[in-house]
Amino acid sequence: MKKARDLLKPTRRAFLSLARPPSPSPTAVPLPPQMDPSERYCYNPRLQWNPEVEDYFIKAYGADNFSRISHALTRPSTYSCIRVNTLKTTTDAVVQKLKAIMKETGFEDCTMAEDGPNDNPTNELEDSLQNSPIAKCQIPGLEYVLFVKGSGPHSIDYGVAPGAPPKEVIVSRKCAEAVLRGAQVFVPGVMACSAHVEKGDAVAVSVAIEQHGPDGGWAIGMTRGTVLQGLQTDPYYSERYGLYIGQGITKMSRAGIFRVSEGIAVDMNNRVFKLPSFHDVLEGEIFLQNLPSIVAAHALDPQKGERILDMCAAPGGKTTAIAILMKDEGEIVAADRSHNKVLDIQKLAAEMSLTCITTYKLDALKAVRRRNESNDNVTVQSSEPLRFHEEKTFSTVQVLNPEKVRNEIVSNEKENERTYVSKADIRKSNRRMRNGPGRNQCLGGRVENSKGFDPDSFDRVLLDAPCSALGLRPRLFAGEETVGSLRNHAKYQRRMFDQAVKLVRPGGVIVYSTCTINPGENEALVRYALDTYKFLSLAQQVGLNADSSSGGRAGNVYLKGCHDIYGVLMDEKAEKS
């Protein structure tokens, strides 16, 4: 027996060496030189671009200007912008309520003790926020807009000691972008975690940014649930330099984070950028919205009693802003191609008690109703649109009782042998009972499909077109966009604009807006519109001239400035007799 064991030892060692995953070699991951902890554990990201796209933007903006734009995009705005629902409350009343909430939560003290660049005010907004955490917008016509002061960037002491790295949590890029705007770290956003993390531990939170892979694509290269070592032998060690967004307290253990599907994983109590969270705060009375998005609705200049189309309306922020400006009198048609996004618009409109909004599921590329090829008559829509009314109560979905279903099957089969309910339907009913009603049912709404609208049937049209979104702040990665994809965005936007021109009545207004810095999707489209449709003219924007610091979206107006509105166009077609 002893000889047999001796013979098996080398075989067993060989088998274990094959089964055990190889440890990363020092040459597999290029290790950076030893750096001061303040250089590693900080927030100083560098936005990654596709080389061809970067070269294109450098030619468009100039190297120095584009460098400043790229740097600014990685930072959130240092204040939050709130739109007040003036149909439900007043701006002064909201100010008093918010001050009380901020004092109760202690956030007011955080805004007054900052170590970022806001110590020296550079414009009226920062000047007005120096002595109070909340300020009214001073621009005429935008008195319903409030600014709530934040602060940052802050330096954070993560408690780093030689040879003893802090416990860490790595979150996805999208989660990090939300955290930088004031959100907490929720379970789905956690990608990796140090070993032996328990509930109540202090953890440093960093970001997993997409890296360029050998196949030419971009990927995180990390499996959710990865254990972090915190040492230089960690394959992901070098990727986290300058990407620490704050410190927090875990609300559950490591095992819990990767076992459950929802909930707060880390309570962020020490952030690089401190912005207030308005989740579930004064619902229906306020809406958190970037200033340029508010400006888009303001520039449309909607009037009472008009019929207005929001072509790509989801999630409904601009739609509801238009409705409030109209005093909820008139008709706003809000369309989007996504069923669930249309439900989001419905939910927001109901929350704000707005009754003039009609929602449709509709592709903006097919917004003009097609004519019947046989007799050139307009096809009639099959159903009436779903409207919101204050008195409307959402219907609930009755969940079937499986036992009752089986009994009904038997009785139905006796009355009519062709009536049959499959076992699959019964299993589906069981799942409904176990999981509860789905999103569509719990909202209680039904989305109407539309076949489009008649030409010249709207007084005003807002086209907030789907775009490359390269102006959204904060943005931590931009490498997925190529020159080809930017061109494709512009092609789709032109097709959507062609639809908008057909839908607006003679003398009407079209507002075109994006959230990108790409001139090909902005100035180039306005140029296309003016060259293609000679009856359109560029109109003066209504009442606002802000700079690039005014919100989370960036862009150019008339080749300069920094709104997300790229054209207010007047339709000067002659009225048909």
C-alpha positions in Angstrom: 0.0 0.0 0.0 2.8 2.4 0.9 4.5 1.8 -2.5 1.2 2.4 -4.2 0.8 5.7 -2.4 4.3 6.7 -3.3 3.6 5.9 -6.9 0.4 8.0 -6.9 2.0 11.1 -5.3 3.6 12.5 -8.5 0.5 11.7 -10.5 -1.7 13.5 -8.0 0.6 16.5 -7.9 0.6 16.7 -11.7 -3.2 16.5 -11.8 -3.6 19.3 -9.2 -1.2 21.5 -11.1 -3.3 21.1 -14.2 -6.6 21.6 -12.4 -5.5 24.7 -10.5 -5.8 27.9 -12.6 -2.3 29.4 -13.3 -1.5 32.4 -11.1 -0.9 35.6 -13.1 2.8 35.9 -13.9 4.6 39.2 -13.3 5.0 39.7 -17.0 1.3 39.1 -17.8 0.2 42.4 -16.3 2.4 45.4 -16.8 2.9 46.7 -13.3 3.1 50.5 -12.9 6.0 51.9 -10.9 5.5 52.4 -7.2 3.3 55.5 -6.8 2.2 57.6 -3.9 -1.2 56.4 -2.6 -2.6 59.9 -3.3 -1.9 59.3 -7.0 -3.6 55.9 -7.0 -6.5 56.4 -4.7 -7.9 59.5 -6.3 -10.4 60.5 -9.1 -8.5 61.5 -12.2 -9.9 59.6 -15.1 -8.8 60.0 -18.7 -11.6 59.6 -21.2 -10.8 56.9 -23.8 -11.8 57.6 -27.4 -11.6 55.7 -30.6 -8.4 57.1 -32.2 -10.2 58.0 -35.4 -13.0 59.8 -33.5 -10.5 61.6 -31.3 -8.6 62.8 -34.4 -11.9 64.0 -35.9 -12.9 66.0 -32.8 -9.4 67.5 -32.6 -9.8 68.8 -36.1 -13.3 70.0 -35.3 -12.5 71.8 -32.0 -8.8 72.2 -31.9 -6.5 70.1 -29.7 -6.6 72.3 -26.6 -10.3 72.9 -26.7 -11.1 69.2 -27.2 -8.8 68.3 -24.3 -10.8 70.7 -22.1 -14.1 69.2 -23.3 -12.9 65.7 -22.8 -11.7 66.5 -19.2 -15.0 68.3 -18.4 -17.1 65.3 -19.6 -15.6 63.1 -16.9 -16.9 65.4 -14.1 -20.5 65.8 -13.0 -22.1 69.2 -12.7 -21.5 70.6 -9.2 -25.1 71.5 -8.8 -28.5 69.8 -9.4 -31.2 71.4 -11.5 -34.8 71.0 -10.4 -37.9 71.8 -12.4 -40.9 72.8 -10.2 -44.4 71.6 -11.2 -46.1 75.0 -11.0 -49.5 73.4 -11.5 -49.3 71.7 -8.1 -47.1 74.1 -6.0 -45.0 77.2 -6.1 -41.3 77.7 -6.4 -41.1 79.4 -3.0 -43.0 76.5 -1.3 -40.6 74.0 -2.8 -37.6 76.0 -1.7 -38.8 75.9 1.9 -39.5 72.2 1.8 -36.1 71.4 0.3 -34.3 73.5 2.8 -36.0 71.6 5.6 -35.2 68.2 4.0 -31.6 69.2 3.5 -31.2 70.4 7.1 -32.8 67.2 8.4 -30.4 65.0 6.3 -27.4 67.1 7.1 -26.6 67.7 3.4 -26.8 71.5 3.9 -23.6 71.3 5.9 -21.8 69.3 3.2 -22.5 71.9 0.5 -21.0 74.8 2.6 -17.7 72.9 3.3 -16.2 72.2 -0.1 -12.6 72.0 -1.3 -13.2 72.0 -5.0 -12.9 74.8 -7.6 -16.3 76.3 -6.7 -14.6 78.4 -3.9 -14.1 81.1 -6.5 -17.4 81.9 -8.2 -17.0 82.4 -11.9 -20.6 83.2 -13.0 -23.9 84.4 -11.6 -25.1 80.9 -10.7 -22.1 80.0 -8.6 -22.3 83.5 -7.0 -25.9 83.1 -6.0 -25.2 79.6 -4.5 -22.4 80.8 -2.3 -24.6 81.9 0.6 -27.4 79.4 0.2 -27.6 75.8 -0.9 -30.6 76.5 -3.1 -31.0 79.3 -5.6 -33.7 80.3 -8.2 -32.8 80.6 -11.8 -32.3 84.3 -12.7 -33.1 83.9 -16.4 -36.4 85.5 -17.4 -39.0 82.8 -18.1 -37.2 80.1 -16.1 -38.3 81.2 -12.6 -39.7 77.7 -12.1 -36.2 76.2 -12.1 -34.1 75.8 -8.9 -30.4 75.0 -8.5 -29.3 72.9 -5.5 -25.6 73.3 -4.7 -23.2 70.4 -4.6 -19.5 70.3 -4.1 -16.4 68.6 -5.3 -14.0 67.2 -6.2 -13.0 66.2 -2.7 -9.9 64.4 -1.5 -10.7 61.2 0.4 -8.5 59.4 2.9 -9.1 55.7 2.3 -6.9 54.6 5.2 -4.2 53.2 3.0 -1.3 51.6 5.0 2.0 50.1 3.6 1.3 46.5 2.7 -2.4 46.8 3.9 -4.6 47.9 1.0 -8.2 48.9 2.0 -11.1 46.6 1.3 -12.5 47.5 -2.1 -15.7 47.2 -4.2 -15.5 47.6 -8.0 -18.7 48.9 -9.7 -19.7 49.0 -13.4 -19.1 52.2 -15.3 -22.8 53.0 -15.5 -23.2 52.5 -11.8 -20.2 54.8 -11.2 -21.7 57.5 -13.4 -24.9 57.3 -11.3 -23.0 57.4 -8.1 -21.1 60.5 -9.2 -24.5 62.2 -9.7 -25.6 61.3 -6.1 -26.9 57.7 -6.3 -26.0 54.9 -4.0 -24.3 51.6 -5.0 -27.0 49.1 -5.8 -26.4 45.4 -6.0 -26.7 45.0 -9.8 -23.9 47.5 -10.2 -21.3 45.6 -8.2 -18.7 43.8 -10.3 -16.1 42.6 -7.8 -15.3 42.8 -4.1 -12.5 42.0 -1.7 -12.6 38.8 0.2 -14.0 38.7 3.7 -16.1 41.8 3.3 -18.9 41.8 6.0 -21.8 44.1 6.6 -20.8 47.4 8.1 -17.2 47.4 6.6 -15.7 50.5 5.2 -14.8 50.0 1.5 -13.1 52.0 -1.2 -15.3 52.1 -4.3 -13.6 52.2 -7.7 -14.8 51.8 -11.3 -14.3 49.0 -13.9 -13.7 50.8 -17.3 -13.8 49.0 -20.6 -10.4 48.0 -21.9 -9.3 47.4 -25.4 -9.2 43.7 -26.1 -7.0 41.6 -28.4 -10.0 41.2 -30.8 -10.2 44.9 -31.3 -13.3 45.3 -29.2 -13.9 46.8 -25.8 -14.8 44.9 -22.7 -14.5 45.0 -18.9 -12.6 41.6 -18.9 -14.0 40.8 -15.5 -16.5 38.3 -14.3 -19.1 39.5 -11.8 -18.1 38.1 -8.4 -14.4 38.4 -8.9 -12.3 38.4 -5.7 -10.0 41.4 -5.4 -6.6 40.9 -3.9 -5.6 44.6 -3.6 -2.0 43.8 -4.4 0.1 44.4 -7.5 -0.3 40.7 -8.4 -4.0 41.4 -8.9 -4.7 41.3 -12.7 -7.0 44.4 -12.3 -4.7 46.4 -10.0 -3.3 48.7 -12.7 -6.7 49.4 -14.2 -7.9 51.2 -11.0 -5.4 54.1 -10.9 -7.2 57.4 -10.6 -10.7 55.7 -10.7 -11.8 55.8 -7.0 -15.1 57.6 -6.6 -15.5 57.5 -2.9 -15.9 55.5 0.3 -18.9 53.8 1.7 -20.3 51.3 4.3 -21.4 48.0 3.1 -25.1 47.2 3.7 -24.5 43.4 3.3 -21.7 40.9 3.2 -19.8 39.9 0.1 -21.9 36.7 -0.1 -25.1 38.7 0.2 -24.1 41.1 -2.5 -23.7 38.4 -5.1 -26.6 36.3 -3.9 -29.5 38.8 -4.0 -30.7 40.6 -7.1 -31.6 44.0 -5.6 -31.0 46.4 -2.7 -28.3 48.9 -1.7 -24.9 47.2 -1.5 -22.8 50.2 -0.4 -24.0 53.3 1.4 -21.8 56.1 0.0 -21.1 58.3 2.9 -17.9 59.9 1.6 -18.0 60.9 -2.1 -15.6 62.6 -4.5 -18.5 64.7 -5.7 -21.3 65.4 -3.2 -24.7 65.9 -4.8 -28.1 65.6 -3.1 -30.2 62.6 -3.9 -33.8 63.4 -4.8 -35.1 59.9 -5.0 -38.7 59.8 -3.8 -38.4 63.5 -2.6 -41.5 65.7 -3.3 -42.8 63.3 -6.0 -45.1 65.1 -8.4 -44.0 68.5 -7.2 -40.5 68.5 -8.5 -38.6 66.8 -11.3 -34.8 66.4 -11.5 -33.8 67.5 -15.0 -30.6 69.0 -16.6 -31.0 72.6 -17.5 -30.4 72.2 -21.3 -33.3 69.7 -21.3 -35.5 72.3 -19.7 -34.3 74.8 -22.2 -35.4 72.6 -25.1 -39.0 72.7 -23.9 -38.7 76.4 -23.1 -37.4 77.1 -26.6 -40.4 75.4 -28.2 -42.5 78.2 -26.6 -45.7 76.1 -26.4 -49.0 78.0 -26.1 -52.3 77.0 -24.6 -54.6 75.1 -26.8 -52.0 74.0 -29.4 -51.4 70.5 -30.7 -47.7 69.5 -30.1 -45.7 66.4 -31.0 -42.8 65.1 -29.0 -41.4 62.6 -31.5 -38.9 60.7 -29.2 -40.5 61.5 -25.9 -39.1 58.9 -23.4 -38.6 59.2 -20.5 -41.0 62.1 -20.5 -39.1 64.9 -18.9 -39.5 67.3 -21.8 -43.0 66.2 -22.5 -44.2 67.1 -19.0 -42.2 70.3 -19.1 -44.1 71.3 -22.2 -47.4 70.3 -20.6 -46.7 72.6 -17.6 -45.8 75.5 -19.8 -49.1 75.0 -21.6 -50.9 75.0 -18.2 -52.1 71.5 -19.1 -54.4 73.1 -21.8 -54.1 71.7 -25.3 -52.8 68.3 -26.6 -49.4 66.9 -26.4 -48.7 63.7 -28.4 -45.8 61.8 -26.9 -44.4 59.0 -29.0 -41.6 56.5 -28.6 -40.8 53.2 -30.2 -40.3 51.3 -26.9 -43.4 49.9 -25.2 -41.8 50.1 -21.7 -40.6 53.6 -22.2 -44.1 54.7 -23.2 -45.3 53.3 -19.9 -42.6 55.4 -18.2 -44.1 58.5 -19.8 -47.5 57.5 -18.7 -46.4 57.0 -15.1 -44.6 60.4 -15.0 -47.6 62.2 -16.4 -49.9 60.5 -13.9 -47.5 61.4 -11.1 -47.6 65.1 -12.1 -51.4 65.0 -12.6 -51.1 66.1 -16.2 -54.2 65.3 -18.4 -53.2 66.8 -21.8 -50.7 64.1 -22.7 -51.5 61.4 -25.2 -49.0 58.5 -25.5 -48.3 56.2 -28.4 -45.9 53.5 -29.4 -44.5 54.7 -32.7 -41.2 54.7 -34.5 -40.2 58.3 -35.3 -39.0 57.1 -38.8 -42.7 56.2 -39.5 -44.3 59.2 -37.9 -46.2 60.4 -41.0 -49.2 58.3 -41.7 -49.0 56.3 -44.9 -51.5 56.6 -47.7 -53.4 53.7 -49.1 -51.7 52.8 -52.4 -55.0 51.7 -54.1 -57.1 54.9 -53.6 -54.7 57.4 -52.2 -56.9 57.8 -49.1 -55.5 58.0 -45.6 -55.8 54.8 -43.6 -57.8 55.2 -40.4 -56.2 54.3 -37.1 -57.6 51.2 -35.5 -58.0 52.5 -32.0 -58.3 55.7 -30.0 -55.3 57.0 -28.1 -54.9 56.4 -24.4 -55.3 59.6 -22.5 -54.6 60.5 -18.9 -57.4 61.9 -16.7 -57.2 62.8 -13.1 -60.2 60.7 -12.3 -58.8 57.7 -14.2 -57.9 54.8 -11.9 -55.5 52.2 -13.1 -56.9 48.8 -13.7 -55.5 45.8 -11.9 -54.7 42.5 -13.4 -56.6 39.5 -12.0 -54.2 36.6 -11.3 -55.7 33.3 -12.1 -56.1 30.6 -9.5 -54.5 27.4 -11.0 -57.0 25.2 -9.1 -59.9 27.2 -10.4 -58.4 27.1 -13.9 -58.3 23.3 -13.8 -61.9 23.1 -12.6 -63.0 25.5 -15.4 -61.1 23.4 -17.9 -63.2 20.3 -16.9 -66.5 22.2 -17.0 -65.6 23.9 -20.3 -64.6 20.6 -21.9 -68.0 19.2 -21.0 -69.8 22.1 -22.6 -67.5 22.4 -25.5 -64.9 19.8 -26.2 -62.8 22.1 -28.4 -62.1 24.5 -25.4 -58.7 23.7 -24.0 -56.2 25.4 -21.7 -52.7 24.0 -22.0 -50.4 23.1 -19.1 -48.1 25.9 -20.3 -50.8 28.4 -19.5 -51.3 26.9 -16.0 -47.5 27.1 -15.4 -47.5 30.7 -16.6 -50.3 31.4 -14.1 -48.3 29.8 -11.4 -45.4 32.0 -12.2 -47.6 35.1 -12.0 -48.8 34.1 -8.5 -45.2 33.4 -7.4 -43.5 36.5 -9.0 -46.4 39.0 -8.8 -47.6 41.2 -11.7 -45.1 42.2 -14.2 -44.1 45.8 -15.0 -46.8 46.3 -17.7 -49.5 45.0 -15.3 -48.4 46.9 -12.2 -48.4 50.2 -14.1 -52.0 49.4 -15.1 -51.6 50.9 -18.5 -52.0 49.8 -22.0 -49.9 51.2 -24.8 -51.6 52.2 -28.0 -49.9 51.6 -31.3 -50.1 54.4 -33.8 -49.9 54.2 -37.6 -48.7 57.8 -37.8 -50.2 61.2 -38.1 -51.5 63.4 -40.9 -49.1 65.9 -42.6 -49.4 69.5 -41.3 -51.3 68.4 -38.2 -49.1 69.8 -35.4 -48.5 73.4 -34.4 -45.0 72.6 -32.9 -42.7 69.6 -33.1 -39.9 68.7 -30.7 -37.4 66.3 -32.1 -35.0 65.3 -29.3 -33.3 62.9 -31.5 -31.5 59.6 -30.5 -27.8 60.4 -30.8 -24.3 59.3 -29.9 -24.9 60.9 -26.4 -21.3 62.1 -26.3 -22.3 65.2 -24.3 -23.7 63.5 -21.3 -22.0 64.2 -18.0 -20.3 62.5 -16.3 -19.0 60.1 -18.9 -16.2 57.7 -18.2 -15.9 55.9 -21.5 -16.4 56.8 -25.1 -14.4 54.3 -27.0 -17.4 52.4 -28.5 -18.3 55.1 -31.0 -16.6 55.0 -34.4 -16.6 57.5 -37.3 -18.9 55.1 -39.0 -21.4 54.9 -36.1 -21.4 58.7 -35.9 -22.3 58.9 -39.6 -25.1 56.4 -39.1 -26.5 58.5 -36.2 -26.6 61.5 -38.5 -28.4 59.5 -41.3 -31.2 58.4 -38.9 -31.5 61.9 -37.6 -32.0 63.3 -41.1 -34.7 60.8 -41.8 -36.5 61.7 -38.5 -36.2 65.4 -39.3 -37.8 64.7 -42.7 -40.7 63.3 -40.9 -40.9 66.3 -38.5 -41.0 68.8 -41.5 -44.0 67.0 -43.0 -45.9 67.0 -39.7 -45.6 70.6 -38.7 -48.2 73.0 -40.1 -47.3 76.1 -42.2 -46.0 78.7 -39.8 -45.2 76.1 -37.1 -42.0 75.5 -35.1 -39.6 72.6 -35.0 -37.0 72.4 -32.2 -34.2 70.0 -32.8 -32.0 68.9 -29.9 -29.4 66.3 -29.1 -27.0 65.5 -26.2 -23.8 65.1 -28.2 -20.8 67.2 -29.0 -20.6 65.7 -32.5 -20.9 68.5 -35.1 -22.1 66.0 -37.7 -25.2 65.4 -35.7 -25.7 69.0 -34.7 -24.7 71.9 -36.9 -24.5 69.7 -40.0 -28.1 68.6 -39.6 -29.3 72.2 -39.2 -27.3 73.0 -42.4 -29.0 70.1 -44.1 -32.4 71.3 -43.0 -31.9 74.8 -44.3 -30.4 73.6 -47.6 -33.1 71.0 -48.2 -36.2 72.8 -47.1 -36.0 76.4 -48.4 -39.2 77.3 -46.6 -37.5 76.8 -43.2 -35.7 79.5 -41.5 -33.5 79.6 -38.3 -35.4 81.4 -35.6 -34.1 83.2 -32.5 -34.0 80.9 -29.5 -36.5 82.0 -26.8 -34.8 83.6 -23.8 -31.7 81.7 -22.8 -28.0 82.0 -23.3 -26.2 79.7 -21.0 -22.7 78.2 -21.0 -21.3 74.7 -20.8 -21.4 74.6 -17.1 -25.2 74.7 -17.0 -26.0 71.0 -16.8 -25.3 67.4 -17.6 -25.7 67.7 -21.3 -23.4 69.6 -23.7 -23.7 70.8 -27.2 -23.5 73.8 -29.5 -26.1 76.3 -30.6 -25.4 78.1 -33.9 -21.8 77.0 -33.8 -21.1 78.4 -30.4 -22.4 78.3 -26.8 -23.2 75.0 -25.1 -26.9 74.1 -25.1 -28.3 70.8 -26.4 -30.6 72.8 -28.7 -29.2 72.9 -32.3 -32.0 74.7 -34.1 -35.3 76.4 -33.7 -36.8 76.3 -37.2 -39.8 78.1 -38.5 -42.0 76.6 -41.2 -42.7 79.4 -43.7 -44.7 77.4 -46.1 -47.5 79.4 -47.7 -51.0 78.6 -46.4 -52.9 76.6 -48.9 -56.1 78.3 -50.0 
